[in-house]
Coordinates of C-alpha atoms in Angstrom, one line a residue:
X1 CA 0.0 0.0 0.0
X2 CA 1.0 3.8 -0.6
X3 CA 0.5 4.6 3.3
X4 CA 3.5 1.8 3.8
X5 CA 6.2 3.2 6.2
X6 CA 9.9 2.1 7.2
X7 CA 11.4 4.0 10.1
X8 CA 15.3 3.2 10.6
X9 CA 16.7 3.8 14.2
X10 CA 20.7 3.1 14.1
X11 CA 22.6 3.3 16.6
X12 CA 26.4 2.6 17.4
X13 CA 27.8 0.7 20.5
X14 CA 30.8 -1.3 21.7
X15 CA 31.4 -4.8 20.8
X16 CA 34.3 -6.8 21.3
X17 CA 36.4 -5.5 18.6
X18 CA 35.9 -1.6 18.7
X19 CA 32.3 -0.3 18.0
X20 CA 29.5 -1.8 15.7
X21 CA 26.4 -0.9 14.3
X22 CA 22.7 -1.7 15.6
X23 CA 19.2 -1.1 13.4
X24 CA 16.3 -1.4 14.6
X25 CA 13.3 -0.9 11.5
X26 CA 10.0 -0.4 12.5
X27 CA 7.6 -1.3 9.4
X28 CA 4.3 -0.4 9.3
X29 CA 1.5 -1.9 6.6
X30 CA -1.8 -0.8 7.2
X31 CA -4.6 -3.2 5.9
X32 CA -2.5 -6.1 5.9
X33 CA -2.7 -8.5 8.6
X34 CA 0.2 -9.3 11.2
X35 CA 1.6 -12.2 10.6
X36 CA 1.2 -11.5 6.8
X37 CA 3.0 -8.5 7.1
X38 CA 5.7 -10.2 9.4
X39 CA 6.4 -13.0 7.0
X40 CA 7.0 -10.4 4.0
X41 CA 9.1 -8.5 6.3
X42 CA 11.7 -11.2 6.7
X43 CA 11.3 -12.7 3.2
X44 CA 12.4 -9.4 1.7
X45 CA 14.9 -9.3 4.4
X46 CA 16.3 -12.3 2.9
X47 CA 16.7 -10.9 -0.7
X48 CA 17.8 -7.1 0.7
X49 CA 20.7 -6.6 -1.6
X50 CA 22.0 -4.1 1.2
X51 CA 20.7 -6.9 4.3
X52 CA 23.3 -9.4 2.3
X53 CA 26.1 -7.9 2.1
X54 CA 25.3 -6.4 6.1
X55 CA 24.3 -9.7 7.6
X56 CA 26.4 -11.2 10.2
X57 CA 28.3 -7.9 10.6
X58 CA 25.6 -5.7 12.2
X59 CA 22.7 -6.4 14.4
X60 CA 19.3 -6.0 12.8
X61 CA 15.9 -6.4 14.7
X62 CA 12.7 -5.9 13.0
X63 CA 9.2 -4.7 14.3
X64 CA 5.7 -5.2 12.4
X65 CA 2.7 -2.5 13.3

């Protein structure tokens, strides 16, 4: 839907090693149903071009509305 929204919050913090990134995305899909809108959420998370060549190397969580 047009009224889709993806709000980004990143955030740096120590690790181990020096500092790392953390993102937290908030997605909201009105009209679609939770768990529909969950399961889309990580299956394009899966096929991100950008989550691919990120993942593994900076912490992602993810939050449906």
């Amino acid at each position: 839907p047009a009224d889709t929204s993806i709000k980004a919050d990143v955030g740096i913090g120590p690790i181990p090693a020096g500092f790392g990134i953390q993102v937290a995305l908030n997605v909201t899909i009105p009209g679609m149903e939770k768990a529909a809108a969950e399961k889309l959420v990580h299956a394009a998370h899966q096929v991100c071009p950008y989550s691919n060549a990120t993942r593994g190397n900076i912490d992602v969580t993810q939050t449906v509305s």
